[in-house]
Amino acid sequence: MKLTSIMLFLTLSQISKRAVAFSSNANVNNHVMRVAASYSQTALAAAGGGRVSNAVQDKDVLAKTSADKKQQKVKLDTNPPKGTRDFYPEEMRLRTWLFDQWRSVAAGYGFSEYDAPVLESEALYTRKAGEEVTQQLYNFVDKGDRSVALRPEMTPSLARMVMAKKGGLPLPLKWFSIPQCWRYERMTRGRRREHFQWNMDVWGVAGEEADAELLSAMVTFFKKVGLTSEDVGIKVNSRMVIGEILTELGIPEEKFAATCVLVDKLEKVPLDAVQGDLEELGLDRSVVERLTGVLTVNSVEAIEEILGEESPAVQQIKKLISLCEGYGIEDWIIFDASVVRGLAYYTGVVFEAFDRKGVLRAIAGGGRYDKLLETFGGDPTPAAGFGFGDAVIVELLKDRDLLPSFDASGVDTVVFAMNEDLYKAALDVASRLRAAGQKVDLVLEPKKTKWVFKYANRIGAKYSAIIGSQEFENGEVAIKNLEASEQESVKIAELAEWVDKQ
């Protein structure tokens, strides 16, 4: 009985397959499939078989697998997500060049590079001071039911890393990074929803010496890329200025950070737009007007008249400017009491680099954040740093016509075999040139010599190395200087020496 049932099952399976293959009538196909499936299931059960597959039980299996069914094609949107960028080779060369300038400056100041995950715990950024960054998070709940976010800034990640070592890191700590950061914000020129940001931070130094060192590093970069103090200025202030005014007005210290965040918004919106938020903090209009009056001051002498010569804020600002004079960067530095920066964790010196023509938004910014580690439950640790975005500085360098050309690929030599029999010789030539330190582009398929020269010129190569029959017999390669249009024959065995002479 079992053998008969198995034979019946196999026979019916063959019938169903042939029905699908030869019948053009869809109704017949569906009927045959249903009958065959029913008998096959009965036969398999009678044979003592186990569970029947879903494919056999599925009544619509033919419709789902029919080759005649038209599949709807969805056209691919070739644009990257709004606010993000693709980096084609030319743009990538620009990015690499910029990062190299940043790394060079950081290394010159004795800083070490670090990195952290682009995905962090959301709790790292959800402070309660009304900062824009909290509302601009790319955040979601992951498959492990964890609330996470793409990092909008690097400083909290750095704080987490320092805390993770539980005092095991030797201080002072001088680190830098070039992370990609994400914020869902309104886009303007030089402001995107993702950007790369050069960060330099000093931990463990309480004095203004750390702040001045950071300002000097920023100026060193500006000079390195051809900018002058006529192009860029750096506004400096201290959060202690607004702190002393708030103390004088009877505002409790726990409201200082939130007040600074709101005051920072006054540069972008009128007072009426944040008046309600200020009143929630207990700041009536007279207090705000007193604050804004102080924030219009743009000289150390004027702020000294308001706060007094013995004011800690005044002493801090004077010392910072004196240190900047020692670095020889005083032409870049401007005191501006309106600079408070929009992040709640700043505690002392704050600064912001700006385009003196007023065309672009802030180029870079930073300051002292001595209490950040405490907000995460860590030990009090003095710290200062800055963030320097890639998009704005590139726009500024374009405006000043200071960007080098990135059309050339960076290839030194294009290597080409005149025919297929010489291809192995071309491999040898390319390998020797690469071993000698050259960047070599090997032509991988048959091409005409004219095409090779055009290609080499298009990618900005310096030389072409052509392996022809006669040169190969002599153990040589014909190398042409594409800029000078001069050609010479070089022994293949002596290519390393030829590279050294270039």
Short mmCIF file of C-alpha atoms in Angstrom, two decimals, residues 6-453:
data_model
loop_
_atom_site.label_atom_id
_atom_site.label_comp_id
_atom_site.label_asym_id
_atom_site.label_seq_id
_atom_site.Cartn_x
_atom_site.Cartn_y
_atom_site.Cartn_z
CA ILE A 6 4.34 6.78 -3.25
CA MET A 7 4.11 5.86 -6.95
CA LEU A 8 0.74 7.67 -7.17
CA PHE A 9 2.26 10.75 -5.53
CA LEU A 10 5.18 10.84 -7.97
CA THR A 11 2.89 10.29 -11.00
CA LEU A 12 0.53 13.09 -10.00
CA SER A 13 3.48 15.41 -9.42
CA GLN A 14 4.66 14.75 -12.98
CA ILE A 15 1.14 15.36 -14.33
CA SER A 16 0.93 18.73 -12.58
CA LYS A 17 4.32 19.81 -13.94
CA ARG A 18 3.39 18.85 -17.53
CA ALA A 19 0.06 20.58 -17.20
CA VAL A 20 1.83 23.78 -16.26
CA ALA A 21 4.32 23.41 -19.06
CA PHE A 22 1.94 22.64 -21.95
CA SER A 23 -1.48 24.07 -21.14
CA SER A 24 -2.10 27.65 -22.26
CA ASN A 25 -5.43 27.76 -20.45
CA ALA A 26 -4.98 29.30 -16.99
CA ASN A 27 -8.23 27.80 -15.70
CA VAL A 28 -7.13 24.31 -16.73
CA ASN A 29 -3.78 24.85 -15.09
CA ASN A 30 -5.34 25.94 -11.81
CA HIS A 31 -7.80 23.03 -11.85
CA VAL A 32 -5.10 20.45 -12.58
CA MET A 33 -2.89 21.90 -9.88
CA ARG A 34 -5.66 21.78 -7.29
CA VAL A 35 -6.55 18.17 -8.15
CA ALA A 36 -2.92 17.10 -8.24
CA ALA A 37 -2.17 18.82 -4.96
CA SER A 38 -5.17 17.18 -3.31
CA TYR A 39 -4.27 13.66 -4.46
CA SER A 40 -0.58 14.23 -3.75
CA GLN A 41 -1.37 15.24 -0.20
CA THR A 42 -3.56 12.17 0.27
CA ALA A 43 -0.96 9.92 -1.26
CA LEU A 44 1.84 11.36 0.84
CA ALA A 45 -0.18 10.96 4.01
CA ALA A 46 -1.03 7.39 3.09
CA ALA A 47 2.63 6.71 2.49
CA GLY A 48 3.35 7.73 6.05
CA GLY A 49 4.94 11.00 5.00
CA GLY A 50 5.24 14.00 7.29
CA ARG A 51 4.13 17.60 6.93
CA VAL A 52 3.13 18.69 3.42
CA SER A 53 5.13 21.65 2.06
CA ASN A 54 3.55 25.09 1.79
CA ALA A 55 4.30 25.06 -1.95
CA VAL A 56 1.97 22.07 -2.40
CA GLN A 57 -0.75 23.48 -0.17
CA ASP A 58 -0.65 26.99 -1.67
CA LYS A 59 -3.53 27.23 -4.17
CA ASP A 60 -2.01 30.35 -5.78
CA VAL A 61 1.46 28.90 -6.31
CA LEU A 62 1.09 29.01 -10.12
CA ALA A 63 0.11 32.67 -10.15
CA LYS A 64 3.03 33.50 -7.86
CA THR A 65 5.66 31.72 -9.94
CA SER A 66 4.36 32.15 -13.50
CA ALA A 67 6.99 33.50 -15.86
CA ASP A 68 4.22 35.31 -17.75
CA LYS A 69 3.37 37.52 -14.80
CA LYS A 70 4.59 41.06 -15.42
CA GLN A 71 6.74 42.40 -12.64
CA GLN A 72 6.33 46.06 -11.88
CA LYS A 73 9.66 47.92 -12.03
CA VAL A 74 10.27 50.73 -9.57
CA LYS A 75 12.52 53.47 -10.91
CA LEU A 76 15.50 54.09 -8.64
CA ASP A 77 15.87 57.59 -7.25
CA THR A 78 19.51 58.35 -7.97
CA ASN A 79 19.69 61.30 -5.60
CA PRO A 80 21.15 60.71 -2.12
CA PRO A 81 18.79 61.37 0.82
CA LYS A 82 18.04 65.06 1.25
CA GLY A 83 20.80 66.90 3.06
CA THR A 84 23.45 64.25 2.35
CA ARG A 85 26.18 63.95 -0.27
CA ASP A 86 27.81 61.52 -2.63
CA PHE A 87 31.57 61.76 -2.93
CA TYR A 88 32.69 61.02 -6.48
CA PRO A 89 36.47 60.68 -6.97
CA GLU A 90 37.02 64.42 -7.48
CA GLU A 91 35.00 65.33 -4.36
CA MET A 92 36.75 62.55 -2.48
CA ARG A 93 40.14 64.00 -3.40
CA LEU A 94 39.00 67.37 -2.03
CA ARG A 95 37.79 65.74 1.19
CA THR A 96 41.04 63.82 1.59
CA TRP A 97 43.03 67.02 1.04
CA LEU A 98 41.01 68.87 3.69
CA PHE A 99 41.32 66.03 6.21
CA ASP A 100 45.07 65.92 5.56
CA GLN A 101 45.34 69.64 6.43
CA TRP A 102 43.41 69.06 9.66
CA ARG A 103 45.48 66.02 10.61
CA SER A 104 48.71 67.86 9.86
CA VAL A 105 47.78 70.76 12.14
CA ALA A 106 46.59 68.46 14.94
CA ALA A 107 49.79 66.42 14.75
CA GLY A 108 51.84 69.63 14.86
CA TYR A 109 50.19 70.45 18.19
CA GLY A 110 50.83 66.99 19.63
CA PHE A 111 47.25 65.70 19.44
CA SER A 112 46.36 62.01 18.99
CA GLU A 113 43.52 60.84 16.75
CA TYR A 114 40.58 58.80 18.07
CA ASP A 115 37.17 57.69 16.82
CA ALA A 116 33.84 56.39 18.15
CA PRO A 117 30.70 54.72 16.73
CA VAL A 118 28.43 56.90 14.61
CA LEU A 119 25.52 55.19 16.42
CA GLU A 120 25.22 56.08 20.11
CA SER A 121 22.69 55.80 22.90
CA GLU A 122 20.04 58.50 22.53
CA ALA A 123 20.40 59.36 26.23
CA LEU A 124 23.84 60.79 25.47
CA TYR A 125 22.22 63.77 23.73
CA THR A 126 18.81 64.30 25.34
CA ARG A 127 19.77 67.04 27.77
CA LYS A 128 16.95 69.17 29.21
CA ALA A 129 18.18 72.68 28.39
CA GLY A 130 16.18 73.25 25.21
CA GLU A 131 19.11 72.86 22.83
CA GLU A 132 18.32 72.60 19.12
CA VAL A 133 20.46 69.47 18.85
CA THR A 134 17.95 67.54 20.98
CA GLN A 135 15.18 68.26 18.48
CA GLN A 136 17.40 67.55 15.49
CA LEU A 137 18.38 63.97 16.30
CA TYR A 138 18.23 61.13 13.79
CA ASN A 139 16.93 58.74 16.45
CA PHE A 140 15.03 55.44 16.50
CA VAL A 141 14.43 52.30 18.53
CA ASP A 142 16.58 49.43 17.27
CA LYS A 143 15.62 45.75 17.03
CA GLY A 144 16.85 45.20 20.57
CA ASP A 145 14.35 47.82 21.80
CA ARG A 146 17.17 50.30 22.54
CA SER A 147 16.77 54.03 21.91
CA VAL A 148 19.70 55.05 19.73
CA ALA A 149 20.72 58.03 17.58
CA LEU A 150 23.20 58.96 14.91
CA ARG A 151 25.68 61.26 16.63
CA PRO A 152 24.95 64.96 16.11
CA GLU A 153 28.28 65.95 17.71
CA MET A 154 31.39 64.22 19.02
CA THR A 155 31.97 65.73 22.48
CA PRO A 156 29.49 63.48 24.38
CA SER A 157 31.09 60.39 22.78
CA LEU A 158 34.48 61.64 23.95
CA ALA A 159 33.10 62.11 27.47
CA ARG A 160 31.72 58.57 27.42
CA MET A 161 35.09 57.19 26.32
CA VAL A 162 36.93 59.08 29.05
CA MET A 163 34.47 57.81 31.67
CA ALA A 164 34.84 54.26 30.39
CA LYS A 165 38.51 54.29 31.42
CA LYS A 166 37.54 55.24 35.00
CA GLY A 167 40.45 57.56 35.57
CA GLY A 168 42.89 55.32 33.72
CA LEU A 169 43.79 57.91 31.08
CA PRO A 170 46.84 60.07 31.84
CA LEU A 171 46.01 63.78 31.86
CA PRO A 172 46.31 66.17 30.20
CA LEU A 173 44.59 64.46 27.29
CA LYS A 174 44.99 66.05 23.84
CA TRP A 175 42.86 64.23 21.26
CA PHE A 176 41.38 65.03 17.86
CA SER A 177 38.89 63.36 15.53
CA ILE A 178 37.14 63.90 12.19
CA PRO A 179 33.72 62.27 12.70
CA GLN A 180 30.67 62.39 10.47
CA CYS A 181 27.80 64.04 12.35
CA TRP A 182 24.06 64.03 11.66
CA ARG A 183 21.39 66.64 12.42
CA TYR A 184 17.93 66.94 10.92
CA GLU A 185 17.96 70.71 10.48
CA ARG A 186 17.02 73.40 8.00
CA MET A 187 19.58 73.49 5.22
CA THR A 188 21.37 76.62 4.05
CA ARG A 189 24.63 77.19 2.22
CA GLY A 190 27.31 75.32 4.12
CA ARG A 191 24.77 73.63 6.40
CA ARG A 192 23.74 70.06 5.64
CA ARG A 193 22.08 67.26 7.54
CA GLU A 194 25.34 65.39 7.60
CA HIS A 195 28.81 66.82 7.72
CA PHE A 196 32.31 65.93 8.78
CA GLN A 197 33.71 67.87 11.71
CA TRP A 198 37.27 68.39 12.87
CA ASN A 199 37.36 68.23 16.68
CA MET A 200 40.30 69.10 18.91
CA ASP A 201 39.90 68.73 22.67
CA VAL A 202 42.11 69.22 25.73
CA TRP A 203 41.12 67.52 28.98
CA GLY A 204 42.74 68.06 32.37
CA VAL A 205 43.90 71.69 31.98
CA ALA A 206 41.83 74.21 33.93
CA GLY A 207 43.52 77.41 32.77
CA GLU A 208 43.04 79.56 29.68
CA GLU A 209 46.26 78.11 28.28
CA ALA A 210 44.22 75.24 26.81
CA ASP A 211 41.74 77.62 25.18
CA ALA A 212 44.53 79.72 23.67
CA GLU A 213 46.26 76.60 22.32
CA LEU A 214 43.05 75.59 20.57
CA LEU A 215 42.60 79.07 19.08
CA SER A 216 46.18 78.96 17.83
CA ALA A 217 45.55 75.61 16.15
CA MET A 218 42.51 77.05 14.36
CA VAL A 219 44.53 80.04 13.11
CA THR A 220 47.36 77.74 12.01
CA PHE A 221 44.90 75.86 9.81
CA PHE A 222 43.48 79.07 8.34
CA LYS A 223 46.98 80.24 7.43
CA LYS A 224 47.87 76.82 6.05
CA VAL A 225 45.05 76.97 3.48
CA GLY A 226 45.78 80.58 2.49
CA LEU A 227 43.25 82.52 4.59
CA THR A 228 44.22 85.69 6.46
CA SER A 229 42.82 87.69 9.36
CA GLU A 230 41.12 89.86 6.74
CA ASP A 231 39.11 86.82 5.64
CA VAL A 232 38.33 85.27 9.03
CA GLY A 233 37.91 86.57 12.56
CA ILE A 234 37.38 84.69 15.82
CA LYS A 235 34.93 86.14 18.33
CA VAL A 236 35.73 85.28 21.95
CA ASN A 237 33.74 85.67 25.15
CA SER A 238 33.15 83.89 28.44
CA ARG A 239 29.96 82.30 29.72
CA MET A 240 31.03 83.77 33.05
CA VAL A 241 29.98 87.21 31.75
CA ILE A 242 26.33 86.26 31.44
CA GLY A 243 26.65 84.21 34.65
CA GLU A 244 27.73 87.26 36.65
CA ILE A 245 24.90 89.35 35.23
CA LEU A 246 22.33 86.66 36.06
CA THR A 247 23.70 86.39 39.60
CA GLU A 248 23.41 90.15 39.99
CA LEU A 249 19.79 89.91 38.81
CA GLY A 250 19.01 87.15 41.30
CA ILE A 251 18.65 84.30 38.79
CA PRO A 252 19.66 80.92 40.33
CA GLU A 253 22.70 79.14 38.90
CA GLU A 254 20.74 76.08 37.77
CA LYS A 255 19.01 78.27 35.17
CA PHE A 256 22.23 79.67 33.66
CA ALA A 257 22.72 76.97 31.01
CA ALA A 258 19.13 77.06 29.76
CA THR A 259 19.26 80.88 29.66
CA CYS A 260 22.44 80.79 27.56
CA VAL A 261 20.79 78.43 25.08
CA LEU A 262 17.86 80.82 24.66
CA VAL A 263 20.07 83.90 24.48
CA ASP A 264 22.07 82.23 21.72
CA LYS A 265 18.86 82.00 19.66
CA LEU A 266 18.44 85.80 19.75
CA GLU A 267 21.00 86.05 16.97
CA LYS A 268 18.55 84.20 14.69
CA VAL A 269 15.08 85.19 15.99
CA PRO A 270 13.54 88.31 17.61
CA LEU A 271 13.14 88.56 21.38
CA ASP A 272 9.38 88.00 21.16
CA ALA A 273 10.01 84.54 19.68
CA VAL A 274 11.71 83.30 22.85
CA GLN A 275 10.06 85.58 25.40
CA GLY A 276 7.68 82.84 26.52
CA ASP A 277 10.52 80.38 27.11
CA LEU A 278 12.47 83.01 29.05
CA GLU A 279 9.47 83.77 31.23
CA GLU A 280 9.12 80.06 32.02
CA LEU A 281 12.64 80.30 33.46
CA GLY A 282 11.53 83.24 35.59
CA LEU A 283 13.17 85.90 33.45
CA ASP A 284 10.87 88.85 32.86
CA ARG A 285 11.38 91.32 30.05
CA SER A 286 13.41 93.75 32.17
CA VAL A 287 15.93 91.00 32.98
CA VAL A 288 16.19 90.00 29.33
CA GLU A 289 16.65 93.60 28.22
CA ARG A 290 19.44 93.99 30.80
CA LEU A 291 21.08 90.86 29.42
CA THR A 292 20.78 91.89 25.79
CA GLY A 293 22.19 95.30 26.68
CA VAL A 294 25.32 93.65 28.06
CA LEU A 295 25.56 91.30 25.09
CA THR A 296 25.93 94.21 22.67
CA VAL A 297 29.26 95.17 24.24
CA ASN A 298 32.23 94.53 21.96
CA SER A 299 35.26 95.71 23.93
CA VAL A 300 36.98 94.41 27.03
CA GLU A 301 37.13 97.92 28.44
CA ALA A 302 33.37 98.32 28.17
CA ILE A 303 32.63 94.97 29.82
CA GLU A 304 35.11 95.86 32.58
CA GLU A 305 33.14 99.03 33.28
CA ILE A 306 29.98 96.96 33.69
CA LEU A 307 31.38 94.07 35.72
CA GLY A 308 34.31 95.73 37.47
CA GLU A 309 38.06 95.21 37.29
CA GLU A 310 38.01 92.33 39.77
CA SER A 311 35.36 90.39 37.85
CA PRO A 312 36.48 86.75 37.27
CA ALA A 313 34.95 86.94 33.79
CA VAL A 314 36.96 90.06 32.94
CA GLN A 315 40.16 88.50 34.31
CA GLN A 316 39.57 85.37 32.25
CA ILE A 317 39.03 87.31 29.03
CA LYS A 318 42.08 89.52 29.63
CA LYS A 319 44.30 86.52 30.23
CA LEU A 320 43.03 84.76 27.10
CA ILE A 321 43.71 87.79 24.91
CA SER A 322 47.17 88.18 26.45
CA LEU A 323 47.97 84.54 25.60
CA CYS A 324 46.73 85.09 22.04
CA GLU A 325 49.16 88.00 21.76
CA GLY A 326 51.90 85.61 22.83
CA TYR A 327 50.92 83.29 19.95
CA GLY A 328 50.94 86.27 17.57
CA ILE A 329 47.30 85.74 16.59
CA GLU A 330 45.77 88.87 18.13
CA ASP A 331 44.76 90.19 14.70
CA TRP A 332 42.32 87.29 14.43
CA ILE A 333 40.75 87.75 17.88
CA ILE A 334 37.73 89.97 18.61
CA PHE A 335 35.95 90.27 21.95
CA ASP A 336 32.19 89.98 21.47
CA ALA A 337 29.92 89.59 24.50
CA SER A 338 27.07 88.27 22.31
CA VAL A 339 28.86 84.97 21.67
CA VAL A 340 27.49 82.40 24.13
CA ARG A 341 27.22 79.29 21.87
CA GLY A 342 24.08 77.15 21.79
CA LEU A 343 25.15 74.08 23.76
CA ALA A 344 24.23 73.96 27.43
CA TYR A 345 27.46 72.35 28.63
CA TYR A 346 29.77 75.33 27.98
CA THR A 347 31.00 76.90 31.24
CA GLY A 348 33.77 79.43 30.54
CA VAL A 349 35.56 80.72 27.45
CA VAL A 350 33.55 80.38 24.24
CA PHE A 351 34.62 81.30 20.71
CA GLU A 352 33.33 81.32 17.15
CA ALA A 353 35.18 81.75 13.84
CA PHE A 354 33.29 83.80 11.25
CA ASP A 355 33.50 85.06 7.68
CA ARG A 356 34.41 88.75 7.86
CA LYS A 357 32.41 89.41 4.69
CA GLY A 358 29.32 88.10 6.47
CA VAL A 359 28.32 85.80 3.62
CA LEU A 360 28.60 82.46 5.42
CA ARG A 361 27.40 81.19 8.79
CA ALA A 362 29.80 80.33 11.61
CA ILE A 363 32.88 78.51 10.32
CA ALA A 364 33.84 76.86 13.61
CA GLY A 365 33.10 77.16 17.30
CA GLY A 366 33.95 75.82 20.70
CA GLY A 367 34.80 76.60 24.27
CA ARG A 368 35.26 75.28 27.77
CA TYR A 369 32.95 72.58 29.17
CA ASP A 370 34.32 71.79 32.63
CA LYS A 371 31.11 70.25 33.99
CA LEU A 372 30.18 67.91 31.14
CA LEU A 373 31.58 64.78 32.75
CA GLU A 374 29.67 65.54 35.98
CA THR A 375 26.36 65.60 34.07
CA PHE A 376 27.03 61.97 33.12
CA GLY A 377 27.90 61.00 36.69
CA GLY A 378 31.68 61.29 36.33
CA ASP A 379 34.30 63.15 38.31
CA PRO A 380 34.80 66.90 37.73
CA THR A 381 37.33 67.27 34.90
CA PRO A 382 38.28 70.53 33.16
CA ALA A 383 37.96 70.34 29.38
CA ALA A 384 37.89 72.57 26.30
CA GLY A 385 37.54 71.95 22.58
CA PHE A 386 36.19 73.04 19.23
CA GLY A 387 34.25 71.67 16.26
CA PHE A 388 35.09 72.71 12.70
CA GLY A 389 32.71 71.60 9.92
CA ASP A 390 33.86 70.65 6.43
CA ALA A 391 31.01 72.18 4.40
CA VAL A 392 31.38 75.84 5.44
CA ILE A 393 35.16 76.00 5.12
CA VAL A 394 34.99 74.51 1.62
CA GLU A 395 32.45 77.18 0.62
CA LEU A 396 34.71 79.88 2.05
CA LEU A 397 37.78 78.57 0.21
CA LYS A 398 35.76 78.48 -3.01
CA ASP A 399 34.68 82.10 -2.49
CA ARG A 400 38.29 83.17 -1.96
CA ASP A 401 39.52 81.03 -4.89
CA LEU A 402 41.90 79.17 -2.59
CA LEU A 403 40.98 75.57 -3.37
CA PRO A 404 43.56 73.65 -5.41
CA SER A 405 42.41 71.68 -8.46
CA PHE A 406 41.29 68.11 -7.86
CA ASP A 407 40.80 67.15 -11.51
CA ALA A 408 43.98 65.06 -11.61
CA SER A 409 43.66 61.52 -10.30
CA GLY A 410 47.10 61.48 -8.67
CA VAL A 411 48.33 58.73 -11.03
CA ASP A 412 52.03 58.94 -11.87
CA THR A 413 52.24 56.53 -14.80
CA VAL A 414 49.86 54.76 -17.17
CA VAL A 415 51.29 51.40 -18.31
CA PHE A 416 50.17 49.83 -21.61
CA ALA A 417 51.09 46.73 -23.63
CA MET A 418 50.98 47.17 -27.41
CA ASN A 419 49.62 43.65 -27.89
CA GLU A 420 48.34 40.72 -25.87
CA ASP A 421 51.65 38.84 -26.01
CA LEU A 422 53.34 41.70 -24.13
CA TYR A 423 50.75 41.95 -21.35
CA LYS A 424 52.83 39.91 -18.87
CA ALA A 425 55.72 42.27 -19.52
CA ALA A 426 53.38 45.19 -18.75
CA LEU A 427 52.50 43.49 -15.45
CA ASP A 428 56.20 43.33 -14.63
CA VAL A 429 56.70 47.02 -15.48
CA ALA A 430 53.68 48.10 -13.42
CA SER A 431 54.81 46.00 -10.44
CA ARG A 432 58.32 47.47 -10.52
CA LEU A 433 57.02 51.04 -10.69
CA ARG A 434 54.59 50.43 -7.83
CA ALA A 435 57.33 48.84 -5.74
CA ALA A 436 59.40 51.98 -6.33
CA GLY A 437 56.57 54.10 -4.89
CA GLN A 438 54.69 55.26 -7.97
CA LYS A 439 50.92 55.33 -8.40
CA VAL A 440 50.36 53.24 -11.51
CA ASP A 441 47.27 52.78 -13.67
CA LEU A 442 47.57 49.59 -15.73
CA VAL A 443 45.44 49.45 -18.92
CA LEU A 444 43.56 46.18 -18.47
CA GLU A 445 42.16 45.61 -21.96
CA PRO A 446 43.28 45.99 -25.61
CA LYS A 447 43.27 49.64 -26.69
CA LYS A 448 44.80 51.76 -29.42
CA THR A 449 47.87 53.76 -28.50
CA LYS A 450 46.06 57.00 -29.34
CA TRP A 451 43.37 56.14 -26.79
CA VAL A 452 46.01 55.48 -24.12
CA PHE A 453 47.59 58.91 -24.53
#
